[in-house]
XYZ file of C-alpha atoms in Angstrom:
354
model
C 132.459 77.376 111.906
C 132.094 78.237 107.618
C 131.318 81.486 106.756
C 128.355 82.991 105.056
C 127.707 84.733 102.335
C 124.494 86.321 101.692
C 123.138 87.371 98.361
C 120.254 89.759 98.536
C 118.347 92.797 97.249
C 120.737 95.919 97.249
C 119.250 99.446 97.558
C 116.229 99.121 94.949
C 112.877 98.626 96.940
C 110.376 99.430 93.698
C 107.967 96.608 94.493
C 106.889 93.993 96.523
C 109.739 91.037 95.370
C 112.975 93.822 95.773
C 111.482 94.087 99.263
C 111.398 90.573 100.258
C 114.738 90.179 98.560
C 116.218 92.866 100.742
C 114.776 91.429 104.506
C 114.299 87.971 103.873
C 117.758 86.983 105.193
C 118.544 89.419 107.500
C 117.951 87.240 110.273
C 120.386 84.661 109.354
C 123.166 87.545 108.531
C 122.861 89.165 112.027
C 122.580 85.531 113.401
C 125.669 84.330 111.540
C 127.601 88.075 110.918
C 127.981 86.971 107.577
C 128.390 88.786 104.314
C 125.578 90.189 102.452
C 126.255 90.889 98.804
C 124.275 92.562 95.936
C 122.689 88.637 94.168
C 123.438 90.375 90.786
C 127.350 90.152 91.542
C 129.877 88.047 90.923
C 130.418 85.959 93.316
C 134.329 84.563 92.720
C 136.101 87.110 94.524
C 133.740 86.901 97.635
C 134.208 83.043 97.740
C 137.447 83.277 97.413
C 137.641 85.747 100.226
C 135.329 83.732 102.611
C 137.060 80.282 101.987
C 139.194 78.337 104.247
C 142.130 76.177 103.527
C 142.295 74.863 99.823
C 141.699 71.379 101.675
C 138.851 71.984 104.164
C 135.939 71.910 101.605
C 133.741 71.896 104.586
C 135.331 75.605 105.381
C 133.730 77.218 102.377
C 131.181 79.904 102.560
C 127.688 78.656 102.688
C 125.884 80.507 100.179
C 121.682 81.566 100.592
C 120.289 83.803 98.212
C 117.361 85.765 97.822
C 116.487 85.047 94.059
C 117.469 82.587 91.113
C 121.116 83.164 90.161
C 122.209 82.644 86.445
C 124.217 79.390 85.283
C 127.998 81.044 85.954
C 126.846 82.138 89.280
C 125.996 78.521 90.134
C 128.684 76.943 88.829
C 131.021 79.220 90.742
C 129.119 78.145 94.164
C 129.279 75.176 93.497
C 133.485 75.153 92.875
C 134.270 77.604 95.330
C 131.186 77.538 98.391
C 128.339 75.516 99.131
C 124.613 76.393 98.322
C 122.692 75.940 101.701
C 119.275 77.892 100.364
C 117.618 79.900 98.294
C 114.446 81.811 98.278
C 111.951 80.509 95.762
C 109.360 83.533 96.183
C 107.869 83.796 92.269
C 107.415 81.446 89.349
C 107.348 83.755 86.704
C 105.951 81.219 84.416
C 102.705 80.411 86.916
C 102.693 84.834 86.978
C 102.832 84.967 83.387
C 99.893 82.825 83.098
C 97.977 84.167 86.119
C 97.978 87.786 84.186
C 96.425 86.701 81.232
C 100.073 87.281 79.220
C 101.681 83.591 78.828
C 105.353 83.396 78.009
C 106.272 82.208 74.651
C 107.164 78.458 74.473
C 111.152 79.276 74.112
C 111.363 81.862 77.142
C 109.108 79.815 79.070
C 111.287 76.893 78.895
C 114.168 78.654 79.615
C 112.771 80.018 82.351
C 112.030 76.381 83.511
C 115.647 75.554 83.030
C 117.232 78.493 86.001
C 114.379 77.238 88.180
C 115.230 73.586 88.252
C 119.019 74.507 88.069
C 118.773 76.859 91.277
C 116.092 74.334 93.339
C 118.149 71.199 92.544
C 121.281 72.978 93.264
C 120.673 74.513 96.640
C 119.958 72.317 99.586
C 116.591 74.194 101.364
C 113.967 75.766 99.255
C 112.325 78.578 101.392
C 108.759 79.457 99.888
C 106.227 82.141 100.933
C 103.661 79.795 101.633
C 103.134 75.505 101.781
C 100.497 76.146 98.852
C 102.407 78.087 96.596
C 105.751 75.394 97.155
C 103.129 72.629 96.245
C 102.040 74.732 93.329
C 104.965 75.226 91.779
C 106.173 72.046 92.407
C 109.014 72.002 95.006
C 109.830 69.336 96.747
C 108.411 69.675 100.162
C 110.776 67.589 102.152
C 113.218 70.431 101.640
C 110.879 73.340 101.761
C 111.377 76.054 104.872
C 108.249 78.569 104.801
C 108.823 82.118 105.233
C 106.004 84.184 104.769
C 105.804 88.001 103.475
C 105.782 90.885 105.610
C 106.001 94.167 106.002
C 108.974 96.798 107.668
C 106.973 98.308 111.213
C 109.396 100.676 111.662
C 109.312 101.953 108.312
C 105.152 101.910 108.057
C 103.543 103.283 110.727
C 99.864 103.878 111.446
C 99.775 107.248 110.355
C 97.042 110.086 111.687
C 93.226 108.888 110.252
C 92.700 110.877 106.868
C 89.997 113.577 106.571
C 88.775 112.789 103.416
C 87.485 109.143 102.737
C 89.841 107.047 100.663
C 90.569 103.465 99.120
C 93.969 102.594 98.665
C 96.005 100.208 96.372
C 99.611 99.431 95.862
C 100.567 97.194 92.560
C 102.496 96.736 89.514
C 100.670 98.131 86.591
C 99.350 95.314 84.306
C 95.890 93.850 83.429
C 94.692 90.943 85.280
C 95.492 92.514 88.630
C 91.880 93.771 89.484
C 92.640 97.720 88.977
C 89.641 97.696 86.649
C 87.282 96.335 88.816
C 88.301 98.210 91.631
C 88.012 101.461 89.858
C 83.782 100.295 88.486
C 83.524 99.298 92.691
C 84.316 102.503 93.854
C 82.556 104.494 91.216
C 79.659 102.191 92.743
C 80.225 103.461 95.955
C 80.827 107.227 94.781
C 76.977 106.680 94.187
C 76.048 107.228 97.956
C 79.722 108.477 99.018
C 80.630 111.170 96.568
C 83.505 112.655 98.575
C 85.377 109.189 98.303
C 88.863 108.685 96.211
C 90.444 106.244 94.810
C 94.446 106.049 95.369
C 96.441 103.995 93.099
C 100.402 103.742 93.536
C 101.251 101.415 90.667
C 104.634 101.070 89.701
C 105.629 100.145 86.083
C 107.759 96.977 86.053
C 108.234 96.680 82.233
C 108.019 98.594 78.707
C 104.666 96.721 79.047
C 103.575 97.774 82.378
C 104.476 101.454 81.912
C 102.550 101.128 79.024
C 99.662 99.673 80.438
C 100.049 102.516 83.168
C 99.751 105.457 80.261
C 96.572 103.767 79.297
C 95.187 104.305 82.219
C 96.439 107.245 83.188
C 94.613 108.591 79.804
C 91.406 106.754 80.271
C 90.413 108.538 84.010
C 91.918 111.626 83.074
C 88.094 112.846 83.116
C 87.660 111.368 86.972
C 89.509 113.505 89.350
C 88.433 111.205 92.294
C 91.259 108.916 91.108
C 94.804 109.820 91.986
C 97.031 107.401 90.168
C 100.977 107.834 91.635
C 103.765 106.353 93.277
C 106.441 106.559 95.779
C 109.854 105.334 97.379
C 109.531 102.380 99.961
C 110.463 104.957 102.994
C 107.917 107.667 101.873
C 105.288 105.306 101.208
C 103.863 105.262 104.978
C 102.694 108.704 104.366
C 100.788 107.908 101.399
C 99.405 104.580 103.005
C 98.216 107.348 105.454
C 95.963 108.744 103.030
C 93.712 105.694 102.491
C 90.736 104.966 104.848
C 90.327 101.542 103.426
C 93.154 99.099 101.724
C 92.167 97.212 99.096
C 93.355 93.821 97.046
C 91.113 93.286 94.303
C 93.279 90.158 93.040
C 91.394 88.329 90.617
C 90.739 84.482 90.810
C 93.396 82.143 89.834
C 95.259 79.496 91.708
C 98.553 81.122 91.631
C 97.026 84.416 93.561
C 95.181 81.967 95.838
C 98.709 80.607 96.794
C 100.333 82.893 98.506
C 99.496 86.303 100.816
C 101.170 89.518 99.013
C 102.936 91.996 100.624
C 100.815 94.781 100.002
C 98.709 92.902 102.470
C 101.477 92.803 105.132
C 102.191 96.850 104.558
C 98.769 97.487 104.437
C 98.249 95.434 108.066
C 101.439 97.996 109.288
C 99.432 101.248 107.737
C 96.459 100.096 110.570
C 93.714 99.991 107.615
C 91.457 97.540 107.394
C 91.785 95.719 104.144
C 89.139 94.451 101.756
C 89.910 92.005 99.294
C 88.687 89.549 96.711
C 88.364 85.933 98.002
C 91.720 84.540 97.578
C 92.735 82.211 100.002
C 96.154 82.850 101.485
C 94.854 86.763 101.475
C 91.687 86.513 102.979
C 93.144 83.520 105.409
C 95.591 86.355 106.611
C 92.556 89.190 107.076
C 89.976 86.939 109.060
C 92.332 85.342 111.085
C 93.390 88.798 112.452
C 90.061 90.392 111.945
C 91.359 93.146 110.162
C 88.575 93.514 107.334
C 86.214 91.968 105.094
C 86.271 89.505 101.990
C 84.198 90.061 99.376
C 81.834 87.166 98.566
C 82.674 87.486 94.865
C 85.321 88.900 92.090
C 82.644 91.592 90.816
C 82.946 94.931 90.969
C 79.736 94.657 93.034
C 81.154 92.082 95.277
C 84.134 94.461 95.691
C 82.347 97.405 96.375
C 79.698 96.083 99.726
C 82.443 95.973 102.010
C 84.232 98.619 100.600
C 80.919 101.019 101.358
C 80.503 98.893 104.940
C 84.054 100.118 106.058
C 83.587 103.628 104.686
C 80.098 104.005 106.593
C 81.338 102.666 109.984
C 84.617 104.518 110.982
C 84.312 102.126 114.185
C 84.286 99.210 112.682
C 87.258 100.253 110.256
C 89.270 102.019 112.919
C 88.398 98.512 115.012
C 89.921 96.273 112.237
C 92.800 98.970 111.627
C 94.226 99.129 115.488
C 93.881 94.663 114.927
C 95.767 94.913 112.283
C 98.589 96.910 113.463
C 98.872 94.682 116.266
C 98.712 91.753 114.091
C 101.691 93.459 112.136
C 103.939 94.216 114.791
C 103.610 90.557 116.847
C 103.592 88.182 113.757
C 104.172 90.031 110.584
C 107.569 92.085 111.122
C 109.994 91.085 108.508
C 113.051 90.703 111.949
C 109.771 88.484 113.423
C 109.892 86.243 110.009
C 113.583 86.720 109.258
C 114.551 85.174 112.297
C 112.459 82.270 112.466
C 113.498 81.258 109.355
C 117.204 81.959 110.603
C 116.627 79.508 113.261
C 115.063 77.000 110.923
C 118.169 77.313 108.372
C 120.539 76.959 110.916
C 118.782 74.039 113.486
C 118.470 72.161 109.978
C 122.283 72.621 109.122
C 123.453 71.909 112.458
C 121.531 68.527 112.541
C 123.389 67.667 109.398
C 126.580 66.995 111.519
C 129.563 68.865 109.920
C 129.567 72.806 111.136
């Protein structure tokens, strides 16, 4: 039996893609007791160490990794292991486009380029959802889906808060609803004045952090708003603080596509989430009953079942306790990590040579 040799997300867990990167595979390296490795590495010297005799080229490592890998780190899979699969979780093109900040034509076809170079040279193409693989235009016969989710062991469903609060995790950038959801709950404030507004945004660029000084500077007048952040393993305390989760995603296919993983966390926390009407997202919170879709993108639209949920501690506490559940049966990362181990692996083994 060939080795393994995992490339993943090392230590960093600053948003929702380093966390997916970290667990995806985890599954497959208990499963296998292969070798995980930080995907930024070079990958020669591990290769080397994993292969078999210079004439078995069926004894080389079989390579997964969590992200696209650069041109060198292809070409060295491809002389020294062989590339099994590869997690296509982003298109950063269909992103750049979905937050109203298209690439330039030059870094938007290079961009194309590693994506066609990592999905033609690995042999399954695992995707987040079937929508968002048709979307960004994988082909399907080859596509294993893995869906987000969240770390239950890490986020708990911390004590109900005292004080009445809406919670959202993001990346700091326009076009990701934080407007909006700041007007909805100022709407609300109007027959709940005791109710906050939590924001842990994370700045993922020179342009996000400056986005995130903006704003920080333009509700410096609204104390109601707490606008923060904090480390993957503190943030189940801080998810703790909300009474109500909230995704106020915009409309635009490539949100529609796929569930996010604040979602998944926020299903771990035991809040109820409301969000805007995308599809994977709401698909995920009615099927589980674990809160409401707004019937519009408006800040109005955003803010009725924001106030419902905030007026009926039953009903939120009700959708919470689903939600939990709903995290810990079908939504654990080792749940979704080792399905798609199993799918990996009953896929390779039909292929004959093992």
């Amino acid at each position: 039996m060939s080795r393994w040799l995992i490339l993943r997300e090392g230590v960093r867990s600053r948003w929702g893609g380093d966390l997916r990167r970290r667990y995806i595979f985890d599954g497959l390296l208990g499963r296998t007791g292969g070798e995980a490795v930080e995907f930024r590495s070079r990958l020669r010297q591990p290769l080397l160490d994993l292969r078999g005799p210079r004439w078995a080229i069926w004894r080389r490592a079989r390579v997964v990794s969590s992200e696209l890998l650069l041109d060198n780190q292809l070409a060295t899979i491809r002389a020294l292991g062989r590339a099994i699969a590869i997690d296509v979780h982003d298109d950063p093109v269909l992103q750049g486009d979905a937050l109203g900040s298209p690439l330039e034509a030059l870094r938007a076809a290079e961009l194309r380029s590693i994506f066609r170079a990592n999905t033609e040279a690995f042999r399954w193409l695992v995707a987040p959802s079937g929508p968002f693989a048709e979307l960004a235009g994988l082909d399907l016969d080859r596509v294993i889906v893995a869906a987000n989710g969240t770390d239950t062991k890490v986020i708990l469903a911390e004590p109900w808060p005292e004080v009445p609060a809406v919670g959202f995790i993001s990346g700091a950038a326009p076009n990701r609803g934080i407007e909006g959801l700041i007007e909805a709950v100022r709407l609300v404030r109007s027959e709940q004045p005791e109710l906050r507004l939590l924001l842990w945004l994370a700045g993922t660029s020179e342009s996000s952090a400056a986005y995130l000084e903006r704003l920080r500077k333009a509700t410096i007048a609204e104390p109601w708003i707490e606008i923060g952040s904090a480390p993957y393993d503190a943030m189940s305390a801080q998810l703790g603080r909300a009474t109500v989760m909230a995704i106020p995603t915009p409309g635009h296919a490539y949100w529609d596509s796929v569930a996010p993983i604040k979602l998944y966390d926020a299903l771990a926390a035991g809040r109820p989430t409301v969000t805007t009407p995308r599809v994977e997202t709401a698909r995920v919170v009615e099927a589980h009953d674990a809160g409401l879709v707004a019937a519009g993108d408006s800040p109005d639209d955003l803010a009725t079942p924001i106030a419902r949920l905030i007026g009926d501690a039953a009903t939120a506490r009700r959708m919470g306790a689903n939600a939990r559940m709903a995290a810990e049966r079908e939504h654990d990362w080792r749940i979704i990590g080792n399905a798609l181990a199993d799918a990996i692996l009953s896929r390779e083994r039909r292929r004959g040579i093992w």
